[in-house]
Amino acid sequence: MTDKPAQKKLPALKAPKGVPDYVPPVSAEFRAVKEAFALAAHNAGYEHIELPIFEDTALFARGVGESTDVVSKEMYTFADRGDRSVTLRPEGTAGVMRAVIENNLDRGQLPVKLVYNGPFFRYERPQAGRYRQLQQVGVEAIGVDDPALDAEVIALADRCFRSVGLTGYRLELTSLGDASDRPAYRAKLQEFLRKLPLDEETQRRAELNPLRVLDDKRPEMQEMLVDAPLMLDHLSDQSRAHFETVTGYLDDMGIEYVINPRMVRGLDYYTKTCFEFVHDGLGAQSGIGGGGRYDGLMAQLGGQELSGIGFGLGVDRTLLALEAEAKSAASGRRVDVYGVAMGAEAKQKMVPLVDRLRAAGVAVDMSYGDRGLKGAMKGADRAGALFALVLGESELEQGRIAVKDLQAHEQQDVALDSVVDYLVERLRG
Ligand code: HAM
């Protein structure tokens, strides 16, 4: 006998900090939310775009803005083995614009309307609703500066949230002006800020990106900023008309909003219409989605002078909002049909039957191992199935199968060779 050295139990590994797993049953909610958002976008004519998870670091530095927290503090940036600086995408808009330019989508029919989804990465301090890997569904509508498009994008975000049953949120709206009215406002704001007793870091921010100072949450700062000039009061006639047309469309669609002239978006590319969806059940991380116009971004990334507008909806936070409202976006049904075979011979018939049902487009699972009827029926129940197919010795003998309607608590014996058609028909009805 050889002595085996005692194996030390290895510690279990954990996911990195701030990176959520979505496992059943919550993963069904996750999928339902993502699919509902994407469906709403497809229904409005948006086409799917699949983007790289990492890009050249320069894309985000140039597109999102060096002075933003996202770029200056939160990016996952590293040198790859070829010593190129690459970054895990912190957001989707810059990547979409890069892909649109690179693939000449902007040379065709405008607007280009695209929808995407997936993970984004920001090295933020993790807390409830704030993750380092976050999930978004986003849309971008590129190439036409029409307030009707702003209204469409905002209404679409609202429809996305409604489609999963959310109600406890509000839409906040403002206009950040455009390249013609922003510099004058910026100077006015800086003039105001220079007169305040600001700490050194805030002074620096006031020079670099004065709009961001308005977002300082410290009570003493908010007090000092009460009389700060607001962009919304300094819009050019053109920007004002654009904004009023957008709000007019929203009124016509019956979409409620509040004007928040102090809104500060965390990314630098925004112009004109900006919006956020805020949910009251989430505590500090209350933004469930946001977006706006970014009329200079394409040129900034080396493309044409084309405008754009879009949004990013937070899937993680939508799940938390659903939980706060005690609502579910998922059906709770894993499959429609569940097969239960009693004995080896029955199983031999059940395996190909399940396969034929799947080929006919029926969502079906079956009981594995030898669980006994009670245990197997529990499996059918847990799967949320509408029908259980029970195949035992007596059914086998007659070439039939018992179809149990688990909602109506009724049972019917059906010939084995017609059960696929029978179920397809019942499920259609
Ligand atoms: P954003 O406001 O930075 O915009 O992010 C959009 C949404 O993503 C937020 O409202 C929030 O729900 C979610 N989110 C952001 N950071 C986190 C985090 N650390 N943890 C969990 N959820 C988070 C953008 O990303 C823009 N690209 C949206 C856009 C598209 N604007 C125009 N087009």
Short mmCIF file of C-alpha atoms in Angstrom, two decimals, residues 63-404:
data_model
loop_
_atom_site.label_atom_id
_atom_site.label_comp_id
_atom_site.label_asym_id
_atom_site.label_seq_id
_atom_site.Cartn_x
_atom_site.Cartn_y
_atom_site.Cartn_z
CA GLY A 63 -14.46 59.93 -27.51
CA VAL A 64 -15.52 60.01 -23.87
CA GLY A 65 -13.16 62.78 -22.70
CA GLU A 66 -9.88 62.78 -20.75
CA SER A 67 -11.32 64.85 -17.92
CA THR A 68 -14.20 62.51 -17.12
CA ASP A 69 -14.01 60.18 -14.11
CA VAL A 70 -14.71 57.30 -16.47
CA VAL A 71 -11.55 57.91 -18.50
CA SER A 72 -9.25 59.37 -15.85
CA LYS A 73 -10.01 56.97 -12.98
CA GLU A 74 -12.17 54.05 -13.98
CA MET A 75 -10.83 52.38 -17.09
CA TYR A 76 -9.44 48.87 -17.20
CA THR A 77 -6.45 49.68 -19.35
CA PHE A 78 -3.53 47.38 -20.03
CA ALA A 79 -0.78 46.71 -22.52
CA ASP A 80 -1.39 43.59 -24.58
CA ARG A 81 1.43 41.22 -25.50
CA GLY A 82 2.26 43.40 -28.49
CA ASP A 83 2.58 46.37 -26.11
CA ARG A 84 -0.48 48.16 -27.46
CA SER A 85 -2.60 50.01 -24.95
CA VAL A 86 -6.09 48.51 -24.94
CA THR A 87 -9.09 49.18 -22.70
CA LEU A 88 -12.11 47.11 -21.71
CA ARG A 89 -14.99 49.20 -23.02
CA PRO A 90 -16.42 51.44 -20.25
CA GLU A 91 -19.42 52.39 -22.42
CA GLY A 92 -20.81 51.69 -25.87
CA THR A 93 -21.30 54.92 -27.78
CA ALA A 94 -17.67 55.55 -28.74
CA GLY A 95 -17.31 51.96 -30.02
CA VAL A 96 -20.50 52.21 -32.07
CA MET A 97 -19.27 55.42 -33.69
CA ARG A 98 -15.90 53.86 -34.46
CA ALA A 99 -17.59 50.86 -36.07
CA VAL A 100 -20.01 53.06 -38.04
CA ILE A 101 -17.14 55.11 -39.46
CA GLU A 102 -14.90 52.10 -40.10
CA ASN A 103 -17.67 50.18 -41.89
CA ASN A 104 -19.00 53.21 -43.79
CA LEU A 105 -22.50 52.77 -42.37
CA ASP A 106 -22.78 56.57 -42.35
CA ARG A 107 -22.52 56.59 -46.16
CA GLY A 108 -25.85 54.85 -46.57
CA GLN A 109 -29.41 55.58 -45.52
CA LEU A 110 -29.65 57.94 -42.53
CA PRO A 111 -30.30 57.75 -39.68
CA VAL A 112 -28.31 54.62 -38.89
CA LYS A 113 -30.23 53.02 -36.03
CA LEU A 114 -28.37 50.44 -33.97
CA VAL A 115 -28.98 48.47 -30.77
CA TYR A 116 -26.36 46.64 -28.70
CA ASN A 117 -26.07 44.91 -25.38
CA GLY A 118 -23.46 43.37 -23.17
CA PRO A 119 -20.97 44.02 -20.41
CA PHE A 120 -19.06 47.24 -19.79
CA PHE A 121 -16.25 47.79 -17.32
CA ARG A 122 -15.62 50.62 -14.89
CA TYR A 123 -13.28 50.51 -11.95
CA GLU A 124 -15.74 52.13 -9.56
CA ARG A 125 -16.09 51.59 -5.82
CA PRO A 126 -18.47 48.63 -5.68
CA GLN A 127 -21.71 49.03 -3.76
CA ALA A 128 -25.36 48.08 -4.18
CA GLY A 129 -26.20 48.81 -7.83
CA ARG A 130 -22.68 49.91 -8.70
CA TYR A 131 -20.56 47.23 -10.28
CA ARG A 132 -17.23 46.97 -12.01
CA GLN A 133 -18.78 44.85 -14.71
CA LEU A 134 -22.11 46.39 -15.61
CA GLN A 135 -24.58 45.38 -18.26
CA GLN A 136 -26.37 47.71 -20.64
CA VAL A 137 -28.74 47.63 -23.55
CA GLY A 138 -28.07 50.69 -25.66
CA VAL A 139 -29.24 52.30 -28.87
CA GLU A 140 -27.68 54.91 -31.11
CA ALA A 141 -29.47 56.82 -33.89
CA ILE A 142 -26.87 58.50 -36.04
CA GLY A 143 -26.86 61.05 -38.82
CA VAL A 144 -30.01 63.16 -38.55
CA ASP A 145 -30.40 66.16 -36.28
CA ASP A 146 -34.17 65.97 -35.95
CA PRO A 147 -35.94 66.57 -32.60
CA ALA A 148 -38.37 63.81 -33.60
CA LEU A 149 -35.46 61.39 -33.27
CA ASP A 150 -34.67 62.68 -29.76
CA ALA A 151 -38.32 62.07 -28.89
CA GLU A 152 -38.19 58.57 -30.40
CA VAL A 153 -35.10 57.59 -28.42
CA ILE A 154 -36.54 58.91 -25.14
CA ALA A 155 -39.93 57.28 -25.77
CA LEU A 156 -38.15 54.02 -26.62
CA ALA A 157 -36.27 54.02 -23.30
CA ASP A 158 -39.55 54.64 -21.52
CA ARG A 159 -41.19 51.80 -23.46
CA CYS A 160 -38.33 49.46 -22.55
CA PHE A 161 -38.87 50.05 -18.85
CA ARG A 162 -42.67 49.82 -19.17
CA SER A 163 -42.36 46.58 -21.14
CA VAL A 164 -40.82 44.82 -18.14
CA GLY A 165 -43.45 46.27 -15.80
CA LEU A 166 -41.49 49.07 -14.12
CA THR A 167 -43.49 52.10 -13.05
CA GLY A 168 -41.69 53.75 -10.11
CA TYR A 169 -39.27 55.91 -12.07
CA ARG A 170 -39.17 59.39 -13.47
CA LEU A 171 -37.63 60.85 -16.58
CA GLU A 172 -35.38 63.88 -16.10
CA LEU A 173 -34.56 66.06 -19.04
CA THR A 174 -32.40 69.02 -19.93
CA SER A 175 -30.47 70.60 -22.79
CA LEU A 176 -26.73 71.12 -22.66
CA GLY A 177 -26.66 73.46 -25.66
CA ASP A 178 -24.40 73.00 -28.65
CA ALA A 179 -20.98 74.04 -29.87
CA SER A 180 -22.23 77.57 -30.53
CA ASP A 181 -23.78 78.34 -27.12
CA ARG A 182 -21.65 76.20 -24.81
CA PRO A 183 -18.41 78.30 -24.78
CA ALA A 184 -20.20 81.48 -23.70
CA TYR A 185 -22.03 79.60 -20.95
CA ARG A 186 -18.87 77.86 -19.85
CA ALA A 187 -17.12 81.23 -19.47
CA LYS A 188 -20.05 82.59 -17.49
CA LEU A 189 -20.04 79.58 -15.17
CA GLN A 190 -16.28 79.83 -14.67
CA GLU A 191 -16.63 83.50 -13.82
CA PHE A 192 -19.20 82.56 -11.16
CA LEU A 193 -17.09 79.69 -9.79
CA ARG A 194 -13.92 81.80 -9.54
CA LYS A 195 -15.68 84.01 -7.01
CA LEU A 196 -16.41 81.07 -4.69
CA PRO A 197 -14.10 79.85 -1.89
CA LEU A 198 -13.44 76.50 -3.57
CA ASP A 199 -10.88 73.93 -2.42
CA GLU A 200 -7.90 73.35 -4.66
CA GLU A 201 -9.21 70.27 -6.45
CA THR A 202 -12.55 71.89 -7.19
CA GLN A 203 -10.78 74.99 -8.48
CA ARG A 204 -8.86 72.78 -10.85
CA ARG A 205 -12.07 71.10 -11.97
CA ALA A 206 -13.69 74.50 -12.47
CA GLU A 207 -10.96 75.38 -14.95
CA LEU A 208 -10.90 72.04 -16.71
CA ASN A 209 -14.57 71.06 -16.78
CA PRO A 210 -16.74 73.61 -14.94
CA LEU A 211 -20.00 71.81 -15.72
CA ARG A 212 -18.85 68.90 -13.61
CA VAL A 213 -18.60 71.16 -10.54
CA LEU A 214 -22.38 71.50 -10.63
CA ASP A 215 -22.55 67.78 -9.89
CA ASP A 216 -20.66 68.12 -6.58
CA LYS A 217 -22.96 66.43 -4.08
CA ARG A 218 -21.42 67.94 -0.92
CA PRO A 219 -24.11 70.01 0.90
CA GLU A 220 -21.80 73.01 1.38
CA MET A 221 -21.09 72.99 -2.36
CA GLN A 222 -24.75 72.66 -3.29
CA GLU A 223 -25.44 75.67 -1.07
CA MET A 224 -22.78 77.73 -2.84
CA LEU A 225 -24.07 76.67 -6.23
CA VAL A 226 -27.70 77.69 -5.69
CA ASP A 227 -27.28 80.81 -7.83
CA ALA A 228 -24.95 79.31 -10.40
CA PRO A 229 -25.87 80.17 -13.99
CA LEU A 230 -27.59 77.26 -15.73
CA MET A 231 -27.09 76.14 -19.33
CA LEU A 232 -30.83 75.90 -19.85
CA ASP A 233 -31.11 79.69 -19.29
CA HIS A 234 -28.33 80.37 -21.80
CA LEU A 235 -29.39 78.36 -24.84
CA SER A 236 -29.18 79.86 -28.31
CA ASP A 237 -32.51 80.34 -30.07
CA GLN A 238 -31.77 77.27 -32.17
CA SER A 239 -30.99 74.99 -29.22
CA ARG A 240 -34.02 76.28 -27.35
CA ALA A 241 -36.30 75.62 -30.30
CA HIS A 242 -34.86 72.10 -30.63
CA PHE A 243 -35.47 71.38 -26.95
CA GLU A 244 -39.01 72.79 -27.04
CA THR A 245 -39.85 70.67 -30.04
CA VAL A 246 -38.58 67.56 -28.23
CA THR A 247 -40.66 68.29 -25.11
CA GLY A 248 -43.64 69.04 -27.37
CA TYR A 249 -43.40 65.56 -28.91
CA LEU A 250 -43.09 63.99 -25.46
CA ASP A 251 -46.22 65.88 -24.36
CA ASP A 252 -48.04 64.61 -27.45
CA MET A 253 -47.06 61.04 -26.57
CA GLY A 254 -48.15 61.52 -22.97
CA ILE A 255 -44.65 60.84 -21.63
CA GLU A 256 -44.12 62.58 -18.33
CA TYR A 257 -40.81 64.25 -17.51
CA VAL A 258 -39.29 66.75 -15.14
CA ILE A 259 -36.82 69.34 -16.33
CA ASN A 260 -33.59 69.08 -14.35
CA PRO A 261 -31.33 71.93 -15.45
CA ARG A 262 -28.62 70.71 -13.05
CA MET A 263 -28.21 67.31 -14.66
CA VAL A 264 -24.56 66.47 -15.26
CA ARG A 265 -23.85 63.44 -17.41
CA GLY A 266 -20.62 61.58 -16.67
CA LEU A 267 -19.39 61.56 -20.28
CA ASP A 268 -18.13 64.59 -22.19
CA TYR A 269 -19.64 64.05 -25.63
CA TYR A 270 -23.14 65.28 -24.83
CA THR A 271 -24.81 68.23 -26.54
CA LYS A 272 -28.38 69.51 -26.58
CA THR A 273 -30.96 66.99 -25.29
CA CYS A 274 -29.83 64.92 -22.29
CA PHE A 275 -31.92 62.65 -20.12
CA GLU A 276 -31.83 60.25 -17.23
CA PHE A 277 -34.29 57.73 -15.86
CA VAL A 278 -34.23 57.76 -12.08
CA HIS A 279 -35.77 55.10 -9.85
CA ASP A 280 -36.65 55.97 -6.27
CA GLY A 281 -36.34 52.44 -4.89
CA LEU A 282 -32.59 52.11 -5.42
CA GLY A 283 -30.88 54.40 -2.92
CA ALA A 284 -27.77 56.24 -4.08
CA GLN A 285 -27.34 54.45 -7.44
CA SER A 286 -30.72 55.55 -8.73
CA GLY A 287 -29.94 56.06 -12.44
CA ILE A 288 -31.46 53.13 -14.33
CA GLY A 289 -30.68 54.58 -17.74
CA GLY A 290 -29.47 57.70 -19.47
CA GLY A 291 -28.43 59.20 -22.72
CA GLY A 292 -28.53 62.18 -24.97
CA ARG A 293 -27.36 63.84 -28.14
CA TYR A 294 -23.68 63.90 -29.09
CA ASP A 295 -23.45 66.05 -32.17
CA GLY A 296 -19.66 66.49 -32.27
CA LEU A 297 -18.61 62.92 -31.50
CA MET A 298 -18.32 61.48 -34.98
CA ALA A 299 -16.07 64.31 -36.16
CA GLN A 300 -14.08 63.99 -32.92
CA LEU A 301 -13.39 60.38 -33.89
CA GLY A 302 -12.26 61.27 -37.39
CA GLY A 303 -15.58 60.79 -39.18
CA GLN A 304 -18.03 63.13 -40.87
CA GLU A 305 -19.79 65.99 -39.11
CA LEU A 306 -22.85 63.94 -38.29
CA SER A 307 -25.09 64.16 -35.25
CA GLY A 308 -26.28 61.31 -33.06
CA ILE A 309 -28.44 60.46 -30.09
CA GLY A 310 -28.78 57.36 -27.96
CA PHE A 311 -29.18 55.80 -24.57
CA GLY A 312 -27.72 53.13 -22.32
CA LEU A 313 -30.11 51.31 -20.02
CA GLY A 314 -28.63 49.60 -16.98
CA VAL A 315 -29.75 45.97 -16.92
CA ASP A 316 -28.33 45.34 -13.43
CA ARG A 317 -30.15 48.31 -11.97
CA THR A 318 -33.35 47.45 -13.81
CA LEU A 319 -33.26 44.08 -12.03
CA LEU A 320 -32.83 45.84 -8.68
CA ALA A 321 -35.68 48.21 -9.56
CA LEU A 322 -37.94 45.25 -10.42
CA GLU A 323 -37.04 43.67 -7.10
CA ALA A 324 -37.82 46.95 -5.30
CA GLU A 325 -41.23 46.98 -7.00
CA ALA A 326 -41.73 43.27 -6.21
CA LYS A 327 -42.19 42.56 -9.93
CA SER A 328 -40.89 39.92 -12.26
CA ALA A 329 -40.02 40.20 -15.95
CA ALA A 330 -39.59 36.45 -16.46
CA SER A 331 -42.40 33.96 -17.06
CA GLY A 332 -41.14 31.54 -14.40
CA ARG A 333 -41.46 28.80 -17.04
CA ARG A 334 -38.25 27.02 -17.94
CA VAL A 335 -39.98 24.64 -20.37
CA ASP A 336 -43.56 24.00 -21.52
CA VAL A 337 -43.41 20.22 -21.46
CA TYR A 338 -41.70 17.78 -19.08
CA GLY A 339 -41.19 14.12 -19.84
CA VAL A 340 -41.40 11.47 -17.13
CA ALA A 341 -40.35 7.93 -18.07
CA MET A 342 -40.93 5.10 -15.61
CA GLY A 343 -38.40 2.35 -16.30
CA ALA A 344 -35.70 1.62 -18.88
CA GLU A 345 -38.01 0.70 -21.72
CA ALA A 346 -40.08 3.85 -21.30
CA LYS A 347 -36.93 5.93 -21.26
CA GLN A 348 -35.88 4.40 -24.55
CA LYS A 349 -39.04 5.84 -26.07
CA MET A 350 -38.91 9.12 -24.13
CA VAL A 351 -35.40 10.20 -25.26
CA PRO A 352 -36.29 10.31 -28.98
CA LEU A 353 -39.75 11.72 -28.23
CA VAL A 354 -38.18 14.68 -26.38
CA ASP A 355 -35.89 15.19 -29.34
CA ARG A 356 -38.83 15.18 -31.79
CA LEU A 357 -40.69 17.69 -29.64
CA ARG A 358 -37.67 20.00 -29.61
CA ALA A 359 -37.40 19.67 -33.38
CA ALA A 360 -41.04 20.79 -33.56
CA GLY A 361 -40.11 23.92 -31.59
CA VAL A 362 -41.53 22.82 -28.24
CA ALA A 363 -39.57 23.77 -25.10
CA VAL A 364 -39.16 20.45 -23.32
CA ASP A 365 -37.07 18.81 -20.63
CA MET A 366 -37.30 15.40 -19.02
CA SER A 367 -36.53 13.67 -15.77
CA TYR A 368 -33.11 11.98 -15.55
CA GLY A 369 -31.87 9.30 -13.19
CA ASP A 370 -34.34 7.04 -11.47
CA ARG A 371 -36.33 9.46 -9.43
CA GLY A 372 -39.68 7.73 -9.10
CA LEU A 373 -42.95 9.32 -10.18
CA LYS A 374 -43.24 11.71 -7.23
CA GLY A 375 -39.72 13.09 -7.57
CA ALA A 376 -40.07 13.40 -11.35
CA MET A 377 -43.37 15.29 -11.03
CA LYS A 378 -41.65 17.67 -8.63
CA GLY A 379 -39.13 18.31 -11.42
CA ALA A 380 -42.02 19.13 -13.80
CA ASP A 381 -43.40 21.52 -11.22
CA ARG A 382 -40.06 23.26 -10.65
CA ALA A 383 -39.62 23.69 -14.41
CA GLY A 384 -42.97 25.51 -14.49
CA ALA A 385 -44.13 23.10 -17.20
CA LEU A 386 -47.69 23.29 -18.54
CA PHE A 387 -47.78 19.60 -19.46
CA ALA A 388 -46.14 16.47 -18.07
CA LEU A 389 -45.83 13.42 -20.32
CA VAL A 390 -45.93 10.26 -18.26
CA LEU A 391 -44.84 7.03 -19.87
CA GLY A 392 -45.15 3.89 -17.74
CA GLU A 393 -45.52 0.21 -18.42
CA SER A 394 -49.27 0.21 -19.04
CA GLU A 395 -49.08 3.16 -21.46
CA LEU A 396 -46.21 1.46 -23.29
CA GLU A 397 -48.24 -1.67 -23.76
CA GLN A 398 -51.02 0.32 -25.43
CA GLY A 399 -48.69 2.53 -27.47
CA ARG A 400 -50.03 5.57 -25.66
CA ILE A 401 -48.72 8.28 -23.32
CA ALA A 402 -50.44 10.16 -20.47
CA VAL A 403 -50.54 13.90 -21.06
CA LYS A 404 -51.15 15.70 -17.77
#
